[in-house]
Short mmCIF file of C-alpha atoms and ligand atoms in Angstrom, two decimals:
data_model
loop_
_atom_site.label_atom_id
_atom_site.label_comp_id
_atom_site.label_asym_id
_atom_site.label_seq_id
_atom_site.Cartn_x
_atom_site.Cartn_y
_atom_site.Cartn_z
CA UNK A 717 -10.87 -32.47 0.86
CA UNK A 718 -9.50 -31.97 4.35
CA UNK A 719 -9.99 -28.81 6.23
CA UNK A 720 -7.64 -26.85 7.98
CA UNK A 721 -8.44 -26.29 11.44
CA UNK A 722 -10.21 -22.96 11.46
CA UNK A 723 -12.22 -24.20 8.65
CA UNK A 724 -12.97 -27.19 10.84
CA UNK A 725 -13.93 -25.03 13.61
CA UNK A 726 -16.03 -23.32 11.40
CA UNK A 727 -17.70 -26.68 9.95
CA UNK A 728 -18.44 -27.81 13.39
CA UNK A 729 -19.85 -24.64 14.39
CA UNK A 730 -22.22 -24.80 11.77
CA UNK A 731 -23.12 -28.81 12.14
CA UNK A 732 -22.24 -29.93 15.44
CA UNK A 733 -20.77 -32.71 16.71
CA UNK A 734 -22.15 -36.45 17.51
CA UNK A 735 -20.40 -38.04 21.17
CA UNK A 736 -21.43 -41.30 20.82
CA UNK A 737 -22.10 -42.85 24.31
CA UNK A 738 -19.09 -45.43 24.37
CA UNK A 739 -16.50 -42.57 23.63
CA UNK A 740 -15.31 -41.79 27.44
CA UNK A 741 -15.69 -38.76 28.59
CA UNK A 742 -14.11 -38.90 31.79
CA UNK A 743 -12.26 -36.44 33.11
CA UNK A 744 -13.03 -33.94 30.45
CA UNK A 745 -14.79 -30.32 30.64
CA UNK A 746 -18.77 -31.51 30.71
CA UNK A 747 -20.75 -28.96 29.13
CA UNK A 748 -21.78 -25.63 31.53
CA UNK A 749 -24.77 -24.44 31.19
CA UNK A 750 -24.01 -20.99 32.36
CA UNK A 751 -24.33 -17.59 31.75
CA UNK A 752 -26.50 -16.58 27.47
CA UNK A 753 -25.67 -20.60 27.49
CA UNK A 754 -23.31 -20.66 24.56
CA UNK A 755 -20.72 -22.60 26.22
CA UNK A 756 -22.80 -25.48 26.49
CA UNK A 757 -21.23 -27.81 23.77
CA UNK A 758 -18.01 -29.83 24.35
CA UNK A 759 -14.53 -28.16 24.75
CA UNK A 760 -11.82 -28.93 21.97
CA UNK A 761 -8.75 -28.01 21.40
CA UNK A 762 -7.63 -28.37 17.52
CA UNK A 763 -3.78 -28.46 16.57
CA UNK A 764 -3.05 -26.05 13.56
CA UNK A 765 0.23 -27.55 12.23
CA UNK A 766 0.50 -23.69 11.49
CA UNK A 767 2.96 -21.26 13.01
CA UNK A 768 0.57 -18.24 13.04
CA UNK A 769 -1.56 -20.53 15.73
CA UNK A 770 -0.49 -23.56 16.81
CA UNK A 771 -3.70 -24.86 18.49
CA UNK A 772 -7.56 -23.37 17.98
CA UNK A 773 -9.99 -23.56 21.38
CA UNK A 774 -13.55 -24.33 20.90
CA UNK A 775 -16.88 -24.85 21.82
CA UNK A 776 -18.58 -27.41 20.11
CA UNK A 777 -21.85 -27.75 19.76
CA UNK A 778 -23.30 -31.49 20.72
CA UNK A 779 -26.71 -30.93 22.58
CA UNK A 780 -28.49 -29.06 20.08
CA UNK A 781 -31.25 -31.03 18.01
CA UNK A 782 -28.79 -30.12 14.41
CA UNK A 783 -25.96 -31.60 15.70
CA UNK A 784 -27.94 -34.69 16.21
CA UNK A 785 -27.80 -34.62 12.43
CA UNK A 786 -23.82 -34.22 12.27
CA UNK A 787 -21.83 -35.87 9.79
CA UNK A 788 -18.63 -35.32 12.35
CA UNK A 789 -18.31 -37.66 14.99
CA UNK A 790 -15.97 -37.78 17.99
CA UNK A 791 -13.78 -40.81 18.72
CA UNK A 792 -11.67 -42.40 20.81
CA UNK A 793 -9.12 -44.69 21.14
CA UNK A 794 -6.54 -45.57 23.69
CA UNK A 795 -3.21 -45.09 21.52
CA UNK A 796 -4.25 -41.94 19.63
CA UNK A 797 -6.30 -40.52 22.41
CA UNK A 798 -9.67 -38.43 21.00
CA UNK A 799 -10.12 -37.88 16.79
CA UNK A 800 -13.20 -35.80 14.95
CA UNK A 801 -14.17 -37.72 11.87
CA UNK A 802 -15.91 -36.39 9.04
CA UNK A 803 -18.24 -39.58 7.60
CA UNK A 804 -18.56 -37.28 4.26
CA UNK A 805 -15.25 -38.04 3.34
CA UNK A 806 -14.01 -40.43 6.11
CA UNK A 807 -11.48 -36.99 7.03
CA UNK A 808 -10.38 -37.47 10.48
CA UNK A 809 -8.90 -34.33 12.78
CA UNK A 810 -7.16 -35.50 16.09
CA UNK A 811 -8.06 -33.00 19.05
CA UNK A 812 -7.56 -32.54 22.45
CA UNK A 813 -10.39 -32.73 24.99
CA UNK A 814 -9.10 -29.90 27.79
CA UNK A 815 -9.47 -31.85 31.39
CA UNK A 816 -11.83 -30.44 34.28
CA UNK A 817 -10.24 -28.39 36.55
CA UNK A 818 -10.03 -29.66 39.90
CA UNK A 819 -11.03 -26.30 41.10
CA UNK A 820 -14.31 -26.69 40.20
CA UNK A 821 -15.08 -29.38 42.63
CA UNK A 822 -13.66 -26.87 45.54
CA UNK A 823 -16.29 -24.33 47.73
CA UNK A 824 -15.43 -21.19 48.37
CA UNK A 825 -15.02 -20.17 51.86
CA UNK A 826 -18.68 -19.21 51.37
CA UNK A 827 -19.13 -22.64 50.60
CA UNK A 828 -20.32 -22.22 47.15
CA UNK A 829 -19.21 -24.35 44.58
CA UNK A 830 -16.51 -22.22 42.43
CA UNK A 831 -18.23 -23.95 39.77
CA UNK A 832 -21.35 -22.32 40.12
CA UNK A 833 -19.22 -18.66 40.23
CA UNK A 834 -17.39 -18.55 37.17
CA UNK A 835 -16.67 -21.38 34.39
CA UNK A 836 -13.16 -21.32 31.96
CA UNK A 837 -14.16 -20.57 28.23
CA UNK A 838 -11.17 -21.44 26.39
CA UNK A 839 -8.65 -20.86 28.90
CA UNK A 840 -10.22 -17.55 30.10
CA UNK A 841 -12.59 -17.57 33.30
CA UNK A 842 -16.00 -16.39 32.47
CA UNK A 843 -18.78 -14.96 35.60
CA UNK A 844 -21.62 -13.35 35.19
CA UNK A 845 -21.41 -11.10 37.44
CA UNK A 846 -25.09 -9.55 37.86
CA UNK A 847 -28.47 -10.64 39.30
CA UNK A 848 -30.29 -11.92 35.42
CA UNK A 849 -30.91 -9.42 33.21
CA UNK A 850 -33.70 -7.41 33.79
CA UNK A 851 -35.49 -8.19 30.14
CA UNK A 852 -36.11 -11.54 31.46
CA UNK A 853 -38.62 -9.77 34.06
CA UNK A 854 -40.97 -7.58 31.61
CA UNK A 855 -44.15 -8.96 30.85
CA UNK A 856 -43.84 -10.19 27.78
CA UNK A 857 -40.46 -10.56 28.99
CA UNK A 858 -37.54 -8.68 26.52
CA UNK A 859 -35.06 -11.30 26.39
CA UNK A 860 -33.02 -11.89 23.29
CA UNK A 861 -34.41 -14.95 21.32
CA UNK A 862 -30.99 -16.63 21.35
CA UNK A 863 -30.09 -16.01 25.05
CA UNK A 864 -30.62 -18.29 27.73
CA UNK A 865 -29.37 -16.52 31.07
CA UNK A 866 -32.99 -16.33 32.37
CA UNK A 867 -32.65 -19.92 32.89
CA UNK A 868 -29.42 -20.31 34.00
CA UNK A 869 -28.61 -17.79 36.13
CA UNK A 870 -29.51 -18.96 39.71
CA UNK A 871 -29.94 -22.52 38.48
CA UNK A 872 -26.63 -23.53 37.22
CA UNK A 873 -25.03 -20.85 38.79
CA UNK A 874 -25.41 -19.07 41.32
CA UNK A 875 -27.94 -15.84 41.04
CA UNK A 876 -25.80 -13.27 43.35
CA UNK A 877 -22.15 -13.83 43.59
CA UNK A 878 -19.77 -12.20 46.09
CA UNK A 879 -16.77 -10.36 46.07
CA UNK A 880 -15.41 -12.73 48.44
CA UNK A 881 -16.53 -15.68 46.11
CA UNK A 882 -15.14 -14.07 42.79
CA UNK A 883 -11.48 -13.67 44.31
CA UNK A 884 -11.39 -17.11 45.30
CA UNK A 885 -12.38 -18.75 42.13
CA UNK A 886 -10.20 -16.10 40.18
CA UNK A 887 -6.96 -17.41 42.30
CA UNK A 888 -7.98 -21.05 42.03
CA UNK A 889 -8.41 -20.18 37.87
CA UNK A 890 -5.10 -17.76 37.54
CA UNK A 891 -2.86 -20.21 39.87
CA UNK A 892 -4.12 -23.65 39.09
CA UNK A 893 -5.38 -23.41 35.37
CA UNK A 894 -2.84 -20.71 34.23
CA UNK A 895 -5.92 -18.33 33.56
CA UNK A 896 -4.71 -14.76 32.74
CA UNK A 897 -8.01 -13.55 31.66
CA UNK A 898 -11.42 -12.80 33.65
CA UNK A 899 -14.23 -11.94 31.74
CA UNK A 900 -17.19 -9.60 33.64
CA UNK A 901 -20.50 -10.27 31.78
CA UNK A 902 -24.06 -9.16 32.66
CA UNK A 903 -27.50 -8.27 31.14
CA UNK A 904 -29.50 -5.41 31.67
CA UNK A 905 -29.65 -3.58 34.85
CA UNK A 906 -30.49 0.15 34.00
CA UNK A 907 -28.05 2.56 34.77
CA UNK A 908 -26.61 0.25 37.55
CA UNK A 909 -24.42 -2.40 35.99
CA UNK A 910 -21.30 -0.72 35.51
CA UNK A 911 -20.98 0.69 38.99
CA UNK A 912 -21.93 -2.73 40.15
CA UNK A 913 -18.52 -4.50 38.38
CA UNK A 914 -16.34 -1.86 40.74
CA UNK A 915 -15.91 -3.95 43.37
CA UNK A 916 -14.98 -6.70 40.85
CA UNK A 917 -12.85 -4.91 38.91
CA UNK A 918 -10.87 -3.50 42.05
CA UNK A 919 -10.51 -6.85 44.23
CA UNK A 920 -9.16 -8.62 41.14
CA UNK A 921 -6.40 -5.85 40.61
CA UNK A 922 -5.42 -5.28 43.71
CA UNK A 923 -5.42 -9.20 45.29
CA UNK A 924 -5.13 -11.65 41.92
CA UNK A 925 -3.47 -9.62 39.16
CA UNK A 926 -5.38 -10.92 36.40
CA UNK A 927 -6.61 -9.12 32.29
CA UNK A 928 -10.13 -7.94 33.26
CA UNK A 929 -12.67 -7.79 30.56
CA UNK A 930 -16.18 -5.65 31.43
CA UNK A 931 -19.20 -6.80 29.22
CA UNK A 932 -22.61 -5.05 29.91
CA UNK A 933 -25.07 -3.25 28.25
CA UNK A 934 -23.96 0.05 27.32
CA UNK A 935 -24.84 2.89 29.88
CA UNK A 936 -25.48 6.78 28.71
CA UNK A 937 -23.37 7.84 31.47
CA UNK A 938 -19.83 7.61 29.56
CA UNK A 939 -18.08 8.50 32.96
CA UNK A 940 -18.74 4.77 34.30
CA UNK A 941 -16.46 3.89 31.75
CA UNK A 942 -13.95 6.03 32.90
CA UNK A 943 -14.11 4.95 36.20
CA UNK A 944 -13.35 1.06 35.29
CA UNK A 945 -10.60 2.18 33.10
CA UNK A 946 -8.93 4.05 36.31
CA UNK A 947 -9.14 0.68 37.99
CA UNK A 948 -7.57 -1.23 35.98
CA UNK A 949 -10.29 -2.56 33.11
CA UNK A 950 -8.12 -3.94 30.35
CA UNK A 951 -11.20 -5.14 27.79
CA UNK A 952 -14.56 -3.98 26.82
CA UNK A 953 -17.13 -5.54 24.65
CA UNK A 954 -19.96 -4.92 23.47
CA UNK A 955 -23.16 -6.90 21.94
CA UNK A 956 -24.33 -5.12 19.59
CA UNK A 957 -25.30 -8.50 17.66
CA UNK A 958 -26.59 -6.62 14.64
CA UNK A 959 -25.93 -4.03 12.20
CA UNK A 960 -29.68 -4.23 10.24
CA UNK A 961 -31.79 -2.38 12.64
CA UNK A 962 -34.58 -4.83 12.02
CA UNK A 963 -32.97 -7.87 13.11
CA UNK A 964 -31.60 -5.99 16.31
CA UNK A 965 -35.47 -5.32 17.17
CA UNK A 966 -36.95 -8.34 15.91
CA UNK A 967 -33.98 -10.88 17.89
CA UNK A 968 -33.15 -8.58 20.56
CA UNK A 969 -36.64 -6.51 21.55
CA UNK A 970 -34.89 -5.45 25.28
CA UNK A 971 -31.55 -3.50 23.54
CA UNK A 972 -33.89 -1.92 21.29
CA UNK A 973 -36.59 -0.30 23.09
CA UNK A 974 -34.26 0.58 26.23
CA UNK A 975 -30.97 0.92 24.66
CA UNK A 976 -31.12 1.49 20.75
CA UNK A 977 -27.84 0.40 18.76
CA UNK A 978 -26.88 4.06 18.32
CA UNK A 979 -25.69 3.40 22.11
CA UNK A 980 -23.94 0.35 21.67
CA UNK A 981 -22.09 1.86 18.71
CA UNK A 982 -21.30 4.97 20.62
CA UNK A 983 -20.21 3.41 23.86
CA UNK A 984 -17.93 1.33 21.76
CA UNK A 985 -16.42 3.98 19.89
CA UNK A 986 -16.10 5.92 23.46
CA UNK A 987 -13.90 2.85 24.81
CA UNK A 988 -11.73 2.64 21.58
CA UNK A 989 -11.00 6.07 21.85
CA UNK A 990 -9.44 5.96 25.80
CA UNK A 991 -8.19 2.45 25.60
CA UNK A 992 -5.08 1.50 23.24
CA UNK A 993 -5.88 -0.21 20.04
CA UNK A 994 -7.50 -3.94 20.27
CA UNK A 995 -8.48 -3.21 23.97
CA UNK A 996 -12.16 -3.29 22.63
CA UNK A 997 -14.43 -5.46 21.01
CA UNK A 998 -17.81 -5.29 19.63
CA UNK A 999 -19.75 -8.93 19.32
CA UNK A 1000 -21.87 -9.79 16.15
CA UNK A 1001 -23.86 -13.00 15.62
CA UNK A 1002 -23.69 -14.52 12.17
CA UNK A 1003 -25.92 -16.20 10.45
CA UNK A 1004 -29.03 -14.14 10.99
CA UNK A 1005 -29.10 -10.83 9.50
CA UNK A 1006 -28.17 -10.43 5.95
CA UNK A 1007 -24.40 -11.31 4.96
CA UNK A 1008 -23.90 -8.15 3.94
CA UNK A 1009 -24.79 -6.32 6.97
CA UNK A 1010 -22.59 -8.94 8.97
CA UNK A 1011 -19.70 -7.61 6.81
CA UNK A 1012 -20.74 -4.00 7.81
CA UNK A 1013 -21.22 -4.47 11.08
CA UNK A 1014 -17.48 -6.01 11.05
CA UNK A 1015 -15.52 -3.36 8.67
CA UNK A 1016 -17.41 -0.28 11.30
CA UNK A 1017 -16.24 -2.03 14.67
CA UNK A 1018 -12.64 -2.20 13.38
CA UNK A 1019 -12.76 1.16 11.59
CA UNK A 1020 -12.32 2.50 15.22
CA UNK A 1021 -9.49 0.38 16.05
CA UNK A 1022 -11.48 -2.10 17.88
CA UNK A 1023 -11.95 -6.02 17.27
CA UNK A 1024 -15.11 -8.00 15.79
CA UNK A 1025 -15.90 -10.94 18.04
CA UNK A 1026 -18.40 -13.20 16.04
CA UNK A 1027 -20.08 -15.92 17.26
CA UNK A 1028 -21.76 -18.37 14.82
CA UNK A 1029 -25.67 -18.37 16.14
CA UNK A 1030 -26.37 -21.50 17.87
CA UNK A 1031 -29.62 -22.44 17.90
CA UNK A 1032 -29.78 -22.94 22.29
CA UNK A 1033 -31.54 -25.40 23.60
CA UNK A 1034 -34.18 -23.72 25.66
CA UNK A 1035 -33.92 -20.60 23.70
CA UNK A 1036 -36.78 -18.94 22.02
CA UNK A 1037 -34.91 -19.78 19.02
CA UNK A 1038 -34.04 -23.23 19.80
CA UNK A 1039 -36.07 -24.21 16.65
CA UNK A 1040 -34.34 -21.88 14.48
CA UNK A 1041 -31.45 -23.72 11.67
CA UNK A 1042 -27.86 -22.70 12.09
CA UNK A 1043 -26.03 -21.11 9.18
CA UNK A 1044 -24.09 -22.32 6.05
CA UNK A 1045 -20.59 -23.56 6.18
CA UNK A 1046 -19.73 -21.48 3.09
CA UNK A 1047 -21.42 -17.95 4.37
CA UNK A 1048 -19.76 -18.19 7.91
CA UNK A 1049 -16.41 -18.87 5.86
CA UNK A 1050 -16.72 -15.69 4.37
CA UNK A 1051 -17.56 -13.44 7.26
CA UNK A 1052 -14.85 -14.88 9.19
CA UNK A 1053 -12.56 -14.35 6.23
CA UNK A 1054 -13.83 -10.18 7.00
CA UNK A 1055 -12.92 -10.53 10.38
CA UNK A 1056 -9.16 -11.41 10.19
CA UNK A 1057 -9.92 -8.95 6.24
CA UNK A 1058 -10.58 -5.79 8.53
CA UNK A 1059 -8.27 -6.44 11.46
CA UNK A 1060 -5.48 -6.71 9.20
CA UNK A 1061 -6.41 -3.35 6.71
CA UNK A 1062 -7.12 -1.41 9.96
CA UNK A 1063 -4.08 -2.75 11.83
CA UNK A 1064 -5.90 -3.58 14.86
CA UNK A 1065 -3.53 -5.91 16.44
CA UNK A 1066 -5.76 -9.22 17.60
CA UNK A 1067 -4.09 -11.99 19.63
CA UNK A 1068 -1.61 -9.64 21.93
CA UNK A 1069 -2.79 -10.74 25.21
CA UNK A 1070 -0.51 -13.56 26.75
CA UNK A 1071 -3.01 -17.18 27.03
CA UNK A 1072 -6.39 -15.72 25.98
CA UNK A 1073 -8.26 -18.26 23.54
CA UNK A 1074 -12.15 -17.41 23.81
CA UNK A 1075 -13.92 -20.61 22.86
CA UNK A 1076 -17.09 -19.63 22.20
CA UNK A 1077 -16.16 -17.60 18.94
CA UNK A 1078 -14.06 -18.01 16.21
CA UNK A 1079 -11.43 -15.59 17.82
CA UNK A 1080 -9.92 -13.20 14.78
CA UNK A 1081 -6.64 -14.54 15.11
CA UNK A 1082 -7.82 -18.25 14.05
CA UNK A 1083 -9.03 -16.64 11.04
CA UNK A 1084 -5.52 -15.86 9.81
CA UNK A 1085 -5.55 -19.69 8.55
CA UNK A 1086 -8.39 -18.50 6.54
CA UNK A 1087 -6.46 -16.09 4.63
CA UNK A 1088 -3.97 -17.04 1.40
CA UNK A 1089 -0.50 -16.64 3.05
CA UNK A 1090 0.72 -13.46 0.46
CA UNK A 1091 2.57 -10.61 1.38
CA UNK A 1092 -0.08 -8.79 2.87
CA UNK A 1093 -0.87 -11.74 5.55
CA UNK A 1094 3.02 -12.14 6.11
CA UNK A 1095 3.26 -8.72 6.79
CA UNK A 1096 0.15 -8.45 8.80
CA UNK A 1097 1.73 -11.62 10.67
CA UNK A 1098 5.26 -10.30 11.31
CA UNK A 1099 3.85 -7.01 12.83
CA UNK A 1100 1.33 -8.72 15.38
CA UNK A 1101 4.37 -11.09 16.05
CA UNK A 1102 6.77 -8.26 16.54
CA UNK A 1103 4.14 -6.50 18.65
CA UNK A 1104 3.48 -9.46 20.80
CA UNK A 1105 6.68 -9.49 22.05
CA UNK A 1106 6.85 -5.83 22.64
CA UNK A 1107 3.93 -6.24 24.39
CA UNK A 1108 5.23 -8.80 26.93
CA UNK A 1109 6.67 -6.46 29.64
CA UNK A 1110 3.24 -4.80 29.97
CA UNK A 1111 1.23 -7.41 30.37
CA UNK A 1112 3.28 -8.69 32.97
CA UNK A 1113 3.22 -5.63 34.51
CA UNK A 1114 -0.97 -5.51 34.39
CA UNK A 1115 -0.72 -9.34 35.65
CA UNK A 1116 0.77 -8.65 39.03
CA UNK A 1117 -1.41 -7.38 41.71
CA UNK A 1118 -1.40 -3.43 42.79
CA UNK A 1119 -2.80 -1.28 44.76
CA UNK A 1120 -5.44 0.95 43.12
CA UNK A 1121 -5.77 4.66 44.22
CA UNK A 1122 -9.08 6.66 44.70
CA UNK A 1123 -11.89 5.92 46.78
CA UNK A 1124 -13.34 1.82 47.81
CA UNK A 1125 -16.92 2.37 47.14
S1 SF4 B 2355 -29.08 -8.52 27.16
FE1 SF4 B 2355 -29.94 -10.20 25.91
S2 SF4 B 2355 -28.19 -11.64 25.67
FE2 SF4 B 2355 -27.67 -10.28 27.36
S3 SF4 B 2355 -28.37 -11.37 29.20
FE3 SF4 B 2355 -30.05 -9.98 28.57
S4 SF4 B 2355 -31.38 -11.24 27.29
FE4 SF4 B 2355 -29.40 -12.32 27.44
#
């Protein structure tokens, strides 16, 4: 039977996808190795035929050793343009393949590659913003066993980028690529990383006008977060990856000896609290842990009003955990199912933000097509619908440039 799109997502989350070497690829996103390395599949774009989400961005999976193994393969032809065929069942799911950006050929006046400075996700621009995380440089290093940053950042990025370099790539993303979104990530850095996005934070407000998102490890010093939030931050997220405390120390040995969970959870709820509802996210990895504490971890991040973000573990290739299988079709279903479950009973309202499709995830407002279409999903539906529109003056608003007040550090 064929699947709808999110379920197809899903599906090729969980197998991958074979590019045979005749299908051309020309002119098309190539796979970025940047940043933990998840976005280092093949960007597609799925039409929904659906008017809760007419098209579903995402990151397929294609180098990893599993999807090798996949029974969906893309094609081409010149009439139809690209198609992802299931040989199960001889299904077949036109797509779109999302062209390169001519940006990403440019230098900055710095003359680095904007490339190398931040990479579009979806349709949202993604930089890492930090030197690499600090677990990389413990001996044994403290890395997460799924992350991939120590090998990335400085080699398919760059290691340090400016302020200067950030601004430029941000206009080139917001003016040329219709990018409203740009996403702040970094690892560890002790109790420096938050004061280290200022500068970030501030030139993008006052000379781009663009939604800024602030990802880092969670700091004890809850007044950093204050500080973004008076310049402008519109998003926080945080990794918290797992609920089971053994999983969190046995996948992620860094967040647990330096950090603890108790600090991701309570720099989470902190951010909820100041920041309207759905401003705030907390990011789980499925297919690790036990279901069940997946389904915990998502019902206490949107108790608080704030939005699960799951990503489907990829096995990475040059991750400690490169070896590792990816999960079942049928348990991600479910979890997902949770995601768009919990949103919807908490009334956190997902999908607000004009142009923001994360592809790395299944974001919680693909999961709607997950959901039987009953009166609790209508209603759920025609509220973030109603809201969305409400919501339109702001966010124009927050995307024009302005002048922050208080002190330039
Ligand atoms: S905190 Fe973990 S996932 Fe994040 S950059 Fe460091 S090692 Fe990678």
């Amino acid at each position: 039977m064929a699947l709808n799109a999110c379920e197809l997502e899903i599906d090729l989350f969980c197998r991958g996808l074979r590019v045979p070497d005749h299908v051309p690829l020309d002119g098309v996103r190539g796979i970025s190795r940047t940043r933990a390395g998840l976005g280092s599949g093949l960007e597609i774009v799925i039409p929904t035929r659906s008017w809760i989400k007419p098209e579903i961005w995402m990151n397929a999976p294609v180098v990893e050793a599993f999807a090798r193994q996949s029974p969906y393969e893309l094609q081409w032809s010149g009439a139809d343009g690209y198609a992802v065929r299931d040989s199960r069942g001889g299904a077949r799911y036109p797509v779109r393949l999302p062209p390169e950006p001519a940006w990403y050929r440019r230098l900055t006046s710095l003359d680095v590659p904007m490339s190398r400075v931040g990479v579009l996700q979806g349709t949202y621009l993604g930089i890492y913003i930090n030197p690499v995380c600090a677990f990389w440089n413990y001996d044994p290093p403290l890395n997460c066993g799924f992350c991939t940053t120590g090998a990335n950042v400085g080699c398919a990025e760059s290691s340090t980028k400016t302020v200067e370099d950030v601004i430029e790539t941000c206009r080139a993303a917001r003016e040329e690529s219709g990018a409203t979104f740009v996403h702040f990530n970094g690892g560890f850095q002790g109790s420096r990383g938050l004061r280290a996005a200022e500068p970030y934070v501030r030139a993008v407000k006052e000379r781009v006008g663009m939604l800024v998102g602030v990802q880092l490890t969670p700091e004890k010093d809850f007044s950093a977060y204050d500080r973004l939030i008076d310049l402008g931050v519109d998003h926080f997220s945080f990794c918290l990856e797992f609920l089971d405390p053994d999983w969190f120390a046995r996948v992620c040995p860094g967040k647990a000896r330096m950090l603890g969970q108790d600090l991701y959870l309570e720099a989470m709820d902190y951010c909820a609290s100041r920041l309207p509802r759905g401003a705030v996210s907390g990011e789980i990895i499925a297919g690790l842990e036990p279901i069940d504490s997946t389904l915990a971890a998502i019902e206490r991040i949107a108790s608080v009003g704030a939005f699960p973000t799951v990503c489907v573990f990829r096995p990475t290739v040059g991750s400690d955990m490169a070896g590792w299988p990816p999960p079942a079709y049928e348990d991600m279903r479910r979890v997902l199912l949770a995601v768009y479950d919990a949103c919807r009973r908490h009334r956190v309202p997902i999908g607000l933000a004009p142009n923001i499709e994360v592809s790395l995830v299944v974001n919680p407002d693909d999961a709607a097509l997950l959901a039987p279409l009953g009166a609790a999903t209508l209603a759920f539906e025609l509220w973030r619908r109603a809201l969305r529109l409400a919501a339109r003056p702001v966010f124009a608003r927050r995307l024009r440039p302005r002048k922050i007040s208080g002190p330039t550090l």
